[in-house]
PDB file of C-alpha atoms in Angstrom:
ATOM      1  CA  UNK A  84      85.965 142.037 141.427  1.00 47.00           C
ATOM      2  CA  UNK A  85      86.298 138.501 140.564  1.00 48.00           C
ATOM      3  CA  UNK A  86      87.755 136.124 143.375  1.00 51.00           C
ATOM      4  CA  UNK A  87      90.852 134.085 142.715  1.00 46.00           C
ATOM      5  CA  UNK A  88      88.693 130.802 143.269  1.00 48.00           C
ATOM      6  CA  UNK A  89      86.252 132.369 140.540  1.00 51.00           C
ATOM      7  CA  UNK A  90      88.384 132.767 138.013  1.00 40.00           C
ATOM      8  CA  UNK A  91      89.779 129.652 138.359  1.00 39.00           C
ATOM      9  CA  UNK A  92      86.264 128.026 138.591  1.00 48.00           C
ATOM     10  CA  UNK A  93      85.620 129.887 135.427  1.00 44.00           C
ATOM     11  CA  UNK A  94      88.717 128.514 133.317  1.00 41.00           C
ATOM     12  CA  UNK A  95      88.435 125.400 133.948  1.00 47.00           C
ATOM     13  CA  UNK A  96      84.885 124.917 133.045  1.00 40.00           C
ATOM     14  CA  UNK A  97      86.004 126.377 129.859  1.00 42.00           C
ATOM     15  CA  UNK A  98      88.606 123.760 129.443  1.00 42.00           C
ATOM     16  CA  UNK A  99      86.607 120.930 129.299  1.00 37.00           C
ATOM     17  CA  UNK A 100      84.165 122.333 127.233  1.00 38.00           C
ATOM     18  CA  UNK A 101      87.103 122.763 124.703  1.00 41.00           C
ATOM     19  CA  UNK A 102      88.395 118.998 125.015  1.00 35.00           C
ATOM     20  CA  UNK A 103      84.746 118.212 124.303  1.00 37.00           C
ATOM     21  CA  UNK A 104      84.740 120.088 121.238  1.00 35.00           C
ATOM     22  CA  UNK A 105      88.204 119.097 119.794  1.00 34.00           C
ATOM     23  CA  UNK A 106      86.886 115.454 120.802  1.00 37.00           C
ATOM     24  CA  UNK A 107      83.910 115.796 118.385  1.00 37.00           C
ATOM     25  CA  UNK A 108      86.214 117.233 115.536  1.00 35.00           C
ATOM     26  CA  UNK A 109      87.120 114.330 112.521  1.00 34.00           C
ATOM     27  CA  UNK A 110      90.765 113.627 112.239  1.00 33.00           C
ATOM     28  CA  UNK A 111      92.604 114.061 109.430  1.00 31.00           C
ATOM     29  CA  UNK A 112      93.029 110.081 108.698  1.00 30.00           C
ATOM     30  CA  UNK A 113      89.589 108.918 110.281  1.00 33.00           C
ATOM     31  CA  UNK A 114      87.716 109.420 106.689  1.00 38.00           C
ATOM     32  CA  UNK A 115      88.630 107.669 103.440  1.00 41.00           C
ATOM     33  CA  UNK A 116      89.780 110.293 100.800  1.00 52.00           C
ATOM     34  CA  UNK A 117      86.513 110.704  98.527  1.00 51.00           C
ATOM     35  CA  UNK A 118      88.462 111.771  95.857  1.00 64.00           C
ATOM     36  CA  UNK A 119      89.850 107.639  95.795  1.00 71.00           C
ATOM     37  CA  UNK A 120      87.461 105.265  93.703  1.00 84.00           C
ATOM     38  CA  UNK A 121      86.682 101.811  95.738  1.00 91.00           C
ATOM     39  CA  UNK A 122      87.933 100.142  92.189  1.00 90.00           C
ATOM     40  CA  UNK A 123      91.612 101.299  93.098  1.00 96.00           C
ATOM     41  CA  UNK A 124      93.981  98.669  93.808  1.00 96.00           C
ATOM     42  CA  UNK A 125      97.688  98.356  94.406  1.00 96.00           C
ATOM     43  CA  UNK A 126     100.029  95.511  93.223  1.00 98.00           C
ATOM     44  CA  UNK A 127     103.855  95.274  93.761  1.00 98.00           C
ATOM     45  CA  UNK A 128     106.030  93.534  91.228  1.00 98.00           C
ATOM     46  CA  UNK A 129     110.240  93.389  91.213  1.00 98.00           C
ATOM     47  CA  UNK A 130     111.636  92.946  87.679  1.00 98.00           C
ATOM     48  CA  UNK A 131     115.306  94.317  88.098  1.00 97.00           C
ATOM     49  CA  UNK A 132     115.817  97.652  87.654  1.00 98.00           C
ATOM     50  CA  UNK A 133     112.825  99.532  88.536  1.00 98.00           C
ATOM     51  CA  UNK A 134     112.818 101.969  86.059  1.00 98.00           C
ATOM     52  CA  UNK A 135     111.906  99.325  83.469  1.00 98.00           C
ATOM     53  CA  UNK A 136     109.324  98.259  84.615  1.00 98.00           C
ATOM     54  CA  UNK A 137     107.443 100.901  84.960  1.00 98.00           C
ATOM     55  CA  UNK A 138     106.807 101.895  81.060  1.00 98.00           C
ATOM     56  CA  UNK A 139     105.241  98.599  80.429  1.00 98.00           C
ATOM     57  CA  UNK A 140     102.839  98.974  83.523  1.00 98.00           C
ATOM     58  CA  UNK A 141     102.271 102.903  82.320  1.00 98.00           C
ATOM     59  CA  UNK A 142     100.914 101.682  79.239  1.00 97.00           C
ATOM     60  CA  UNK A 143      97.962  99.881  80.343  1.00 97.00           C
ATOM     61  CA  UNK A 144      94.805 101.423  79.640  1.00 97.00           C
ATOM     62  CA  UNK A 145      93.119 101.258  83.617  1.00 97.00           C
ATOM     63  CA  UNK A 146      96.848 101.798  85.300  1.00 98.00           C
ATOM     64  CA  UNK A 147      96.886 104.825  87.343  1.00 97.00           C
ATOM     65  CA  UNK A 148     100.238 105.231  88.803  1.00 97.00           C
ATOM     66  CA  UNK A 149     103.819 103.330  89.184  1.00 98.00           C
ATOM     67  CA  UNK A 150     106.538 104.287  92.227  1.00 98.00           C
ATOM     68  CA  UNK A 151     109.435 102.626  91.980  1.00 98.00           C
ATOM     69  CA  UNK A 152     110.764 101.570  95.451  1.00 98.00           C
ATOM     70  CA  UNK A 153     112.334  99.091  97.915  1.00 98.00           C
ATOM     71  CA  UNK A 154     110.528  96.467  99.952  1.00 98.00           C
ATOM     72  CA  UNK A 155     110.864  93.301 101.784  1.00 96.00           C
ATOM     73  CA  UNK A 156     114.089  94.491 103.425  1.00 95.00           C
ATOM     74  CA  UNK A 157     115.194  95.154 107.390  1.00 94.00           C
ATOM     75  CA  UNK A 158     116.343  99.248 107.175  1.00 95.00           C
ATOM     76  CA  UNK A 159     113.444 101.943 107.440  1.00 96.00           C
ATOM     77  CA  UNK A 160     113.471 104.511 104.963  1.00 96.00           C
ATOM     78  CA  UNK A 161     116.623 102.903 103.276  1.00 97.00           C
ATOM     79  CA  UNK A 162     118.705 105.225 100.224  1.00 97.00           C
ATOM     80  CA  UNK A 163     119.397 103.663  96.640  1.00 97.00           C
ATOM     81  CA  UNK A 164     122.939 103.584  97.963  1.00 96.00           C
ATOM     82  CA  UNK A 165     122.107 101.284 100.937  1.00 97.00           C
ATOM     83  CA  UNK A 166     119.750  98.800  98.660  1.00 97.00           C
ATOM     84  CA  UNK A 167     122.331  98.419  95.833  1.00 95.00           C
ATOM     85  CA  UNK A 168     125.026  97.719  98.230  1.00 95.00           C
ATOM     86  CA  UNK A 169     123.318  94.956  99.046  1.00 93.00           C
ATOM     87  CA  UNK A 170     122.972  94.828 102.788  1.00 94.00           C
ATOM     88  CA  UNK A 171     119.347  95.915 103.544  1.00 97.00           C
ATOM     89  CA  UNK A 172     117.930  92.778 102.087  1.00 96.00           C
ATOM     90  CA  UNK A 173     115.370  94.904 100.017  1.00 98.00           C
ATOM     91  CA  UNK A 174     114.595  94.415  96.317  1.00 98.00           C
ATOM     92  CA  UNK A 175     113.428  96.804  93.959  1.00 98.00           C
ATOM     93  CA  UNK A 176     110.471  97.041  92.963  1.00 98.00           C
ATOM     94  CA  UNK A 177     107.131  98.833  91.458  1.00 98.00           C
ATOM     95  CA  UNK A 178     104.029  99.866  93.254  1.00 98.00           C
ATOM     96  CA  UNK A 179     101.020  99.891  90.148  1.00 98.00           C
ATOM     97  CA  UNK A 180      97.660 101.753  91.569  1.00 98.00           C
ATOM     98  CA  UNK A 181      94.940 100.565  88.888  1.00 98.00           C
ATOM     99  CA  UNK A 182      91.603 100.609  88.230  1.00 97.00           C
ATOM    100  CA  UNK A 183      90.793  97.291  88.752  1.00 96.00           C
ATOM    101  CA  UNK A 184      86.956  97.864  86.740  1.00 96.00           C
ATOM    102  CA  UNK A 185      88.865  98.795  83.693  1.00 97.00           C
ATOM    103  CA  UNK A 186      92.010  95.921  84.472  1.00 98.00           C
ATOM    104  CA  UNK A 187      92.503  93.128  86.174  1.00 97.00           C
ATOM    105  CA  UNK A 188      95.288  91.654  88.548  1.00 98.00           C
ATOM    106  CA  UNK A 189      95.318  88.901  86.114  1.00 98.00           C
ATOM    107  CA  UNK A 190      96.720  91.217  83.393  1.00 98.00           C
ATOM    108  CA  UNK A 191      99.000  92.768  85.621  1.00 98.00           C
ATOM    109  CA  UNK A 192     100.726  89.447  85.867  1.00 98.00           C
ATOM    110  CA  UNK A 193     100.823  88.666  82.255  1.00 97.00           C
ATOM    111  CA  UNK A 194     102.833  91.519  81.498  1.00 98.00           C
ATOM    112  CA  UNK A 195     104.856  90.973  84.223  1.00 98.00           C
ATOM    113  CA  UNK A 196     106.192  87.278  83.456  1.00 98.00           C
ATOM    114  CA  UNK A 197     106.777  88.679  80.087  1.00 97.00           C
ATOM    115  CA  UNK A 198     108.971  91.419  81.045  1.00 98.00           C
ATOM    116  CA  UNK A 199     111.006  89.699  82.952  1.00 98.00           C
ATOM    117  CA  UNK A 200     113.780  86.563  83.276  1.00 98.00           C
ATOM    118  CA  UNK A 201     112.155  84.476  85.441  1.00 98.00           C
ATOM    119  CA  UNK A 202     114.703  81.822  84.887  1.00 98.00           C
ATOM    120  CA  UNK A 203     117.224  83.781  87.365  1.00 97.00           C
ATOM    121  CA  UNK A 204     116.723  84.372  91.253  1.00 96.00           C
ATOM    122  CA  UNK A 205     120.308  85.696  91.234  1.00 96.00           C
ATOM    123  CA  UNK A 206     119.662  89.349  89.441  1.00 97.00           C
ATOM    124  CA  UNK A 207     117.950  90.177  86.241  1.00 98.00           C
ATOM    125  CA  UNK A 208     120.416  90.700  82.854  1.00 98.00           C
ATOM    126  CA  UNK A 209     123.108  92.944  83.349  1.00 97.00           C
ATOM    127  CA  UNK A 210     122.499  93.372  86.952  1.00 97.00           C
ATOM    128  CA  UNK A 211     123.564  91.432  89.330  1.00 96.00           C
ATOM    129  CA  UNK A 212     122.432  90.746  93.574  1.00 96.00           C
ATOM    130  CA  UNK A 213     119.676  89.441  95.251  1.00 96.00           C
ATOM    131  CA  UNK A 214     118.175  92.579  95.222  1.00 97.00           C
ATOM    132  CA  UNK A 215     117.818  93.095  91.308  1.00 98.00           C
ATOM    133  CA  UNK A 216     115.838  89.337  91.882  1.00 97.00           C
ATOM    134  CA  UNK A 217     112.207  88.847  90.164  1.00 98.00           C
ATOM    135  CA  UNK A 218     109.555  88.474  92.768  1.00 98.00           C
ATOM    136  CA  UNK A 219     105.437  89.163  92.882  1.00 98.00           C
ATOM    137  CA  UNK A 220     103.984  90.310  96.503  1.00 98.00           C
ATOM    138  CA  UNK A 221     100.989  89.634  97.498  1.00 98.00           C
ATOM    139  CA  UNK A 222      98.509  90.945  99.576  1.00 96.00           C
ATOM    140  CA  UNK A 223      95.700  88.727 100.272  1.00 96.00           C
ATOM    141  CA  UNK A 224      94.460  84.999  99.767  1.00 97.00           C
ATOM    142  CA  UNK A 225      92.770  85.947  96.708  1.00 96.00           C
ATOM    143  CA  UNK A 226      96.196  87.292  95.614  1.00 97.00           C
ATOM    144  CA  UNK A 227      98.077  84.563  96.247  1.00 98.00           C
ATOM    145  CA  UNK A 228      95.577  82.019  94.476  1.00 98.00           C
ATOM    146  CA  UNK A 229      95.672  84.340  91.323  1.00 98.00           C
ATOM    147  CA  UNK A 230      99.275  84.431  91.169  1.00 98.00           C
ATOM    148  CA  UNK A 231      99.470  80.978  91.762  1.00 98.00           C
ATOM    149  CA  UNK A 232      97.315  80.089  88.854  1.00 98.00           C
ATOM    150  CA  UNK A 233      99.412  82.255  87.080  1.00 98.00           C
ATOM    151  CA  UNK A 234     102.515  80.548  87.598  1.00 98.00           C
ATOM    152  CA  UNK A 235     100.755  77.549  86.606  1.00 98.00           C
ATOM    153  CA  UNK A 236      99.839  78.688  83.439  1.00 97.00           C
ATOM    154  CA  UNK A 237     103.004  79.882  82.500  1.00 97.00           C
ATOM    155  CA  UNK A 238     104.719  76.802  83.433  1.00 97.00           C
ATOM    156  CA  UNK A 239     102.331  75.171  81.075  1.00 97.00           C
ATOM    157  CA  UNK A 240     102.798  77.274  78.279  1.00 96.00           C
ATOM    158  CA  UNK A 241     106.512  79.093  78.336  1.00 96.00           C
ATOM    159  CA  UNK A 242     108.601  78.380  75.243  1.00 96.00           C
ATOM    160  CA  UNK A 243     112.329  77.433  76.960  1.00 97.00           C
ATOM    161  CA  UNK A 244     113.403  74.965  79.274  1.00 97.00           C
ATOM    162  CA  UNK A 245     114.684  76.583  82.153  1.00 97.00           C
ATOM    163  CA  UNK A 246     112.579  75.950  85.290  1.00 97.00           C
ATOM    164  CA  UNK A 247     110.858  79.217  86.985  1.00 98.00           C
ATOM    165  CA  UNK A 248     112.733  81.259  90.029  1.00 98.00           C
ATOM    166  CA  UNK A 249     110.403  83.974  90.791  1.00 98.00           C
ATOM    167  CA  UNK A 250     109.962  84.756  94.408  1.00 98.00           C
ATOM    168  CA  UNK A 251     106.514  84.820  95.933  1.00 98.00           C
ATOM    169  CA  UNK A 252     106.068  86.910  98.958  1.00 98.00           C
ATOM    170  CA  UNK A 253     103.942  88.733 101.668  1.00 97.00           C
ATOM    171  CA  UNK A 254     103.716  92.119 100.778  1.00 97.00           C
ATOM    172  CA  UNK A 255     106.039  93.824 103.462  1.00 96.00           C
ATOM    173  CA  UNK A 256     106.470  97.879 103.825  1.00 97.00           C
ATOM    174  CA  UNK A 257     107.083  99.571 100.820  1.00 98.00           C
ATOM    175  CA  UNK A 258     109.595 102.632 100.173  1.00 98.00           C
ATOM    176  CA  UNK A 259     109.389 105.082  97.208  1.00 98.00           C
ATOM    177  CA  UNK A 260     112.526 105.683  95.845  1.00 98.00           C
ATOM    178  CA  UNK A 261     114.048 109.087  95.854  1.00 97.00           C
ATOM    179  CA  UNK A 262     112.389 111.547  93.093  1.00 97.00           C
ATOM    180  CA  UNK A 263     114.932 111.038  90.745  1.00 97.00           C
ATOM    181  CA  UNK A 264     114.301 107.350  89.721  1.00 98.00           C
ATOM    182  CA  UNK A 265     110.862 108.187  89.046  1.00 98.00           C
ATOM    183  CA  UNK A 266     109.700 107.809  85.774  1.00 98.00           C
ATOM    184  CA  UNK A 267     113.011 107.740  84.955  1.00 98.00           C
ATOM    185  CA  UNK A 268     112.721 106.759  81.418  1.00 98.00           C
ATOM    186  CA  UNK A 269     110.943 109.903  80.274  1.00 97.00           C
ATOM    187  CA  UNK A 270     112.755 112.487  82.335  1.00 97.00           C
ATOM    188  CA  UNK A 271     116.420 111.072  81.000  1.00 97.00           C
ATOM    189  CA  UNK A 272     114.980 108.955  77.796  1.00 98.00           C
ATOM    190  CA  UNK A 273     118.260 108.735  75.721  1.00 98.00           C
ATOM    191  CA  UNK A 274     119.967 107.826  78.969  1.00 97.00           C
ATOM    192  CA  UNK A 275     117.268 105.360  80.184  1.00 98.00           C
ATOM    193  CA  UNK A 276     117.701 103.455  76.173  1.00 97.00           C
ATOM    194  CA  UNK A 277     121.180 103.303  76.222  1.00 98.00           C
ATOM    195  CA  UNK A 278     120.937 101.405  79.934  1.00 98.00           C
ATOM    196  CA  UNK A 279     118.495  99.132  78.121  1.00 98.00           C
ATOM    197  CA  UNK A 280     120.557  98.663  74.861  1.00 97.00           C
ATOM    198  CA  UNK A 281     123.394  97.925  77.333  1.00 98.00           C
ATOM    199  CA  UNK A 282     122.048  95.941  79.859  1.00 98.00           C
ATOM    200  CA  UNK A 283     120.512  93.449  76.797  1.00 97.00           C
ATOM    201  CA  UNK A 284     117.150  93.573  78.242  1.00 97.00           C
ATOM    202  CA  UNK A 285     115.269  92.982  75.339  1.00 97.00           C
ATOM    203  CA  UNK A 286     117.459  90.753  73.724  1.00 97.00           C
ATOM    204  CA  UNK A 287     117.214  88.224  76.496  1.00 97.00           C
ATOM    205  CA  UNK A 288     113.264  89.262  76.572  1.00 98.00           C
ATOM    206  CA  UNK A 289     113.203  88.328  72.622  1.00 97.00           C
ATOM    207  CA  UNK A 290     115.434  85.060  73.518  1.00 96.00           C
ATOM    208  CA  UNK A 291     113.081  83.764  76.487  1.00 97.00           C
ATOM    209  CA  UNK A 292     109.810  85.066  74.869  1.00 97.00           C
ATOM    210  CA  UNK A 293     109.430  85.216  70.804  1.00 92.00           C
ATOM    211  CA  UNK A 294     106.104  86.045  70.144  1.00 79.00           C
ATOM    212  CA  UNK A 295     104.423  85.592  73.660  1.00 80.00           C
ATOM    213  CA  UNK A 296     106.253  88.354  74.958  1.00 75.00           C
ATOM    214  CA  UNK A 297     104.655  91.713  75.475  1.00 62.00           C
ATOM    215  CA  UNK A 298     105.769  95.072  75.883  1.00 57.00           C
TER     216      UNK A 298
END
């Protein structure tokens, strides 16, 4: 019969040869998901009212995904309720995962000066608040320099007078909305036009644009 001190002896040699083995084991998070192509790449735009911006971003041949979301704000996790009040200091916005061998971030700027009022930092057409406020968030230098010559060439080429507002800013943490403001135009499209019609987004898109804009 096994003493005490045996047993004991015996238990914990067999603990440490199971911290050695759960040691050795990969974590869930410590490999890159294979499944993700190295050409994937994220940009986050604010246009207004998230759900229209996504359709223009969804119909780019090399664009994988759009979330709509909050970011730049000072609440974790914050509700549609807290950002349209006003009082989190985020801004809604769209999250576009793209292929960046099939589109560039170049493009993905193009089409978002276009779709947008960039004359206004105070809201975008019918809505009103900082948080409805055009902005581009960048990531990196390289980023930064793209959207910079970006602005530059719209400045040079933009058919109205009004000087440019857009925010530029650090990419911060970004927030999916809840499940029902995604892709929001094609679950609830008769609803999603007659917030268009209503709001005069494309009118003022037509009025800033003409033919440079793009939809």
């Amino acid at each position: 019969m096994k003493t005490a001190k045996s047993i004991i002896s015996t238990l914990s040699v067999l603990a440490v040869i199971s911290i050695l083995w759960l040691e050795q084991m990969p974590t869930a998070h410590a490999e890159k998901d294979p499944t993700t192509p190295n050409s994937y790449a994220r940009a986050v735009f604010a246009g207004g009212c998230f759900w229209c911006m996504e359709p223009p971003y969804d119909a780019l041949d090399g664009v994988i995904s759009t979330i709509s979301g909050y970011t730049g704000g000072r609440v974790k996790n914050p509700s549609y309720k807290q950002v349209s009040s006003g009082t989190t200091g985020h801004i809604e916005a769209i999250e576009v995962t793209y292929d960046s061998s099939q589109v560039d971030y170049e493009t993905l700027l193009d089409v978002f000066w276009h779709n947008v009022d960039p004359t206004r930092d105070d809201g975008q057409f019918c809505d009103q608040g900082a948080h409805y406020r055009p902005a581009i968030f960048f990531k990196d230098a390289l980023q930064k320099q793209l959207i910079d010559e970006s602005w530059q060439r719209i400045e040079a080429t933009k058919p109205f007078p009004e000087a440019l507002k857009v925010d530029i800013l650090p990419e911060t943490v970004f927030y999916p909305a809840e499940e029902y403001h995604q892709d929001y135009y094609q679950k609830n499209p008769i609803r999603y036009k007659f917030y268009r019609y209503s709001c005069g987004r494309d009118q003022r898109l037509e009025q800033l644009w003409g033919k440079q804009r793009k939809q």
